[in-house]
Coordinates of C-alpha atoms in Angstrom, one line a residue:
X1 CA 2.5 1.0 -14.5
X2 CA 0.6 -0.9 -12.0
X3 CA -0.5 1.7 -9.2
X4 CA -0.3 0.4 -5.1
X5 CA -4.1 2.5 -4.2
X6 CA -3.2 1.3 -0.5
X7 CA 0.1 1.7 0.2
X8 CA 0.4 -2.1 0.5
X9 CA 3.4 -3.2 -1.5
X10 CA 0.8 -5.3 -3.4
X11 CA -1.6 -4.8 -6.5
X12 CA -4.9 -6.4 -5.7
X13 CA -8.4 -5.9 -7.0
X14 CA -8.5 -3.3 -3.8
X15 CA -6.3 -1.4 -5.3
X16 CA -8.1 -1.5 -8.8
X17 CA -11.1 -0.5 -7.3
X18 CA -8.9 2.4 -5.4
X19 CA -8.1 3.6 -8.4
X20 CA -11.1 3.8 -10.0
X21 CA -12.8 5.5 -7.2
X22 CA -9.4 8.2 -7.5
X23 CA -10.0 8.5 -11.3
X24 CA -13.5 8.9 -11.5
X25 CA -12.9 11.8 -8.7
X26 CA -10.4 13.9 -10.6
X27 CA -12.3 13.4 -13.9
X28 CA -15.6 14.0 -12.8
X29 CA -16.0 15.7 -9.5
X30 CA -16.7 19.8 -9.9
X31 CA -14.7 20.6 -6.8
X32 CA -11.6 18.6 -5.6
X33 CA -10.3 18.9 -2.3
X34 CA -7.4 21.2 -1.6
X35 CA -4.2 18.9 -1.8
X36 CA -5.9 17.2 -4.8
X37 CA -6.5 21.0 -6.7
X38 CA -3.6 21.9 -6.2
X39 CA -1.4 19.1 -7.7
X40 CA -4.0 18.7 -10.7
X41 CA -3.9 22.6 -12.0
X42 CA -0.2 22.0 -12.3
X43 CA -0.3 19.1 -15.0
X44 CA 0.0 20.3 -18.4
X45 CA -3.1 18.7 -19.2
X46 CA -6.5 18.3 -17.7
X47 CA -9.9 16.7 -18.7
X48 CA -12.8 17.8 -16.5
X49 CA -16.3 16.1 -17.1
X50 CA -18.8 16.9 -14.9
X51 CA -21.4 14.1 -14.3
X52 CA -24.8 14.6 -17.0
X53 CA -28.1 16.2 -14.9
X54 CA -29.7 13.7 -13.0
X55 CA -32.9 13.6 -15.1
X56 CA -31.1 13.0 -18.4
X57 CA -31.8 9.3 -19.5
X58 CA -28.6 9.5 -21.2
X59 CA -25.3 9.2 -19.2
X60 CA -23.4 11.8 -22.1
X61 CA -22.4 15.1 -21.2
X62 CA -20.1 18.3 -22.5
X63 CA -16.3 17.7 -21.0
X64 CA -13.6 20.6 -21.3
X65 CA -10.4 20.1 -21.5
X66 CA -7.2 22.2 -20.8
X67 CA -3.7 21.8 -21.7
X68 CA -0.7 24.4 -21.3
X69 CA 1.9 22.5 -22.6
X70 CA 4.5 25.0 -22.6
X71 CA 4.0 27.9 -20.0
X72 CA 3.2 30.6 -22.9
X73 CA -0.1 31.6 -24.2
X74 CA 1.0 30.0 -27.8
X75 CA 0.8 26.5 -26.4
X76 CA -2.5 26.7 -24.5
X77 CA -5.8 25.6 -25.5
X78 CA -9.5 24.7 -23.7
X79 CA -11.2 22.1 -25.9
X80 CA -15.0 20.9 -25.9
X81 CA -15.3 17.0 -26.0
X82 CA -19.2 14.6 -25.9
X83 CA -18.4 12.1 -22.5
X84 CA -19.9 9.5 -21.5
X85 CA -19.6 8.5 -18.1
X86 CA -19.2 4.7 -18.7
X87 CA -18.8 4.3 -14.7
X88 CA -22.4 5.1 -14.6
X89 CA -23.5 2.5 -16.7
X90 CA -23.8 -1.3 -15.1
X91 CA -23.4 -3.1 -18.6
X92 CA -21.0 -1.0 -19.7
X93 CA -17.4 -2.8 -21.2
X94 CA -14.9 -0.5 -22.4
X95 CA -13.5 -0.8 -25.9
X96 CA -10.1 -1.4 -24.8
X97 CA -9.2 -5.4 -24.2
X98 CA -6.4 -4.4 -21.2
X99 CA -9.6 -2.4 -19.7
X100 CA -10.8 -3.3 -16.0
X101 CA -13.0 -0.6 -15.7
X102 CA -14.1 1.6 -18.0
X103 CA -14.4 5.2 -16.6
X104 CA -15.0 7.9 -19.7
X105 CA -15.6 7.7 -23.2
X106 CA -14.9 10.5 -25.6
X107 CA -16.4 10.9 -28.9
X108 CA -14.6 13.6 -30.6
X109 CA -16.9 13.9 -33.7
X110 CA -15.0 15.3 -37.1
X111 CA -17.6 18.5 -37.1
X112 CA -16.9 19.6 -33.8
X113 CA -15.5 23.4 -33.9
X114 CA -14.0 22.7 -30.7
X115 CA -11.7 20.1 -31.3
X116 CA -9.1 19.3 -33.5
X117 CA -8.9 15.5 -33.9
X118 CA -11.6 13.4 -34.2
X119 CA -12.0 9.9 -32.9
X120 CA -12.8 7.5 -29.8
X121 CA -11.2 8.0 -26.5
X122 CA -10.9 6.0 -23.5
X123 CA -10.2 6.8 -19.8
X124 CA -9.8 3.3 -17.8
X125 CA -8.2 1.4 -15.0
X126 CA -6.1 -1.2 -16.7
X127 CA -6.3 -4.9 -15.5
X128 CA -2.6 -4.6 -14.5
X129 CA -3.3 -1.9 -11.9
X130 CA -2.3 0.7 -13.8
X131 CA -4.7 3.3 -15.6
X132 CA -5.2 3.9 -19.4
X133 CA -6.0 5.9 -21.7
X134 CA -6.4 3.9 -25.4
X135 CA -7.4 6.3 -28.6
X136 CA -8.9 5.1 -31.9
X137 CA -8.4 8.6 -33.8
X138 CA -8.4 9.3 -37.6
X139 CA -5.2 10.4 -38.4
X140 CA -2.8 10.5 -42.3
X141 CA 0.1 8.3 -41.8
X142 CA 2.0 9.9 -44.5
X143 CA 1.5 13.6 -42.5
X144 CA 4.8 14.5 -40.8
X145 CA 3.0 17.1 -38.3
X146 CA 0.3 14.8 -37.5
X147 CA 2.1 11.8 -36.9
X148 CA 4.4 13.9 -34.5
X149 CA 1.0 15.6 -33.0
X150 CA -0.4 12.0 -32.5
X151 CA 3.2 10.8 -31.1
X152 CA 3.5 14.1 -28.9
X153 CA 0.1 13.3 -27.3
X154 CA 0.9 9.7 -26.5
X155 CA 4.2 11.2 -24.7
X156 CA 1.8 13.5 -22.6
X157 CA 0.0 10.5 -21.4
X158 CA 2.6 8.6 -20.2
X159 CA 3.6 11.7 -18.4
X160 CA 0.0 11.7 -17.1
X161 CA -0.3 8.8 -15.7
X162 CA 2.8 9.2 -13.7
X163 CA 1.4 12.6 -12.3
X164 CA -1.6 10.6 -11.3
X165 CA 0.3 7.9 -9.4
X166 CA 1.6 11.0 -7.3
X167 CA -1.7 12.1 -6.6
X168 CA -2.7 8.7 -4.7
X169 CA 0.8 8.7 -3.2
X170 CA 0.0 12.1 -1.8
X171 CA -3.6 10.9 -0.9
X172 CA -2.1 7.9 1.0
X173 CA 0.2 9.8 2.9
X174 CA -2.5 12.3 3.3
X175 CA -5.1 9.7 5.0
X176 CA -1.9 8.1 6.9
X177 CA -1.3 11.8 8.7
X178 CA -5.0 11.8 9.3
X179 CA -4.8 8.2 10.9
X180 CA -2.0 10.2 13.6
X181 CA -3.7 12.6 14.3
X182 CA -7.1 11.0 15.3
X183 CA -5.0 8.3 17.3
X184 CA -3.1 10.9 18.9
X185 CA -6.0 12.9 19.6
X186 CA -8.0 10.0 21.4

């Protein structure tokens, strides 16, 4: 669903850009600010991929990722993932077609220990406003458990991306009590 970045009542390319600038800070930023922390350690699941050192040529670096998907300790798990921080690259078009801007890529490579799927991942804002996050993963069509893994993850998303329209509407409201504050202050 398209997100309002500005609190506007319209989706323009302002907002997409918003977005992407919000995106890119919960993804990639080591440290988020307080009301930002808070609300993102609550989601069942969360990628965190810290930008590559700045004397790396290459724009690829090690994300983590945690999910607790059910409270217990049966149903959590950290996984390792290859990113590339497409957001960093000028010429770089995401693989998606409904892509705007193309903020991750994960490669989730069949040999790595530290991962159970294996695939192509994308994290973008969508052209609609709205953000995305399209997988091309290798999956058996006839396998009960993975279909409904594959099906349960696509679930998760969704439920993701609503979380993450909360987090700008918190931001907004955030920045509007800071607005009041400054004018009442002058």
């Amino acid at each position: 669903a398209p997100i309002d970045a500005d609190a506007d009542s319209k989706i323009l390319s302002h907002d997409l850009k918003l977005t992407r600038e919000n995106m890119i800070s919960v993804v990639c930023d080591s440290l988020l600010e307080t009301r930002s922390r808070e609300l993102v350690d609550s989601w069942p699941f969360t990628g965190h991929h810290p930008y590559p050192p700045s004397h790396r040529n290459s724009f690829t670096a090690a994300g983590m990722q945690f999910s607790d998907l059910g409270g217990s300790c049966c149903c959590r798990s950290v996984l390792i993932s290859h990113t590339t921080h497409g957001h960093l690259i000028e010429s770089f078009k995401p693989r998606s077609d409904t892509a705007a801007y193309g903020i991750i890529s994960v490669y989730l490579q069949a040999w790595n220990p530290w991962y159970h799927l294996a695939g192509y991942v994308e994290v973008n804002v969508a052209k609609d406003g709205g953000i995305e996050h399209p997988m091309w993963l290798l999956g058996d069509v006839e396998s009960y458990f993975h279909m409904s893994e594959l099906m349960g993850i696509n679930k998760l998303f969704e439920k993701l991306g609503g979380h993450f329209a909360d987090l700008t509407k918190t931001k907004i409201e955030h920045l509007g009590e800071q607005h009041s504050e400054n004018k009442s202050n002058a």
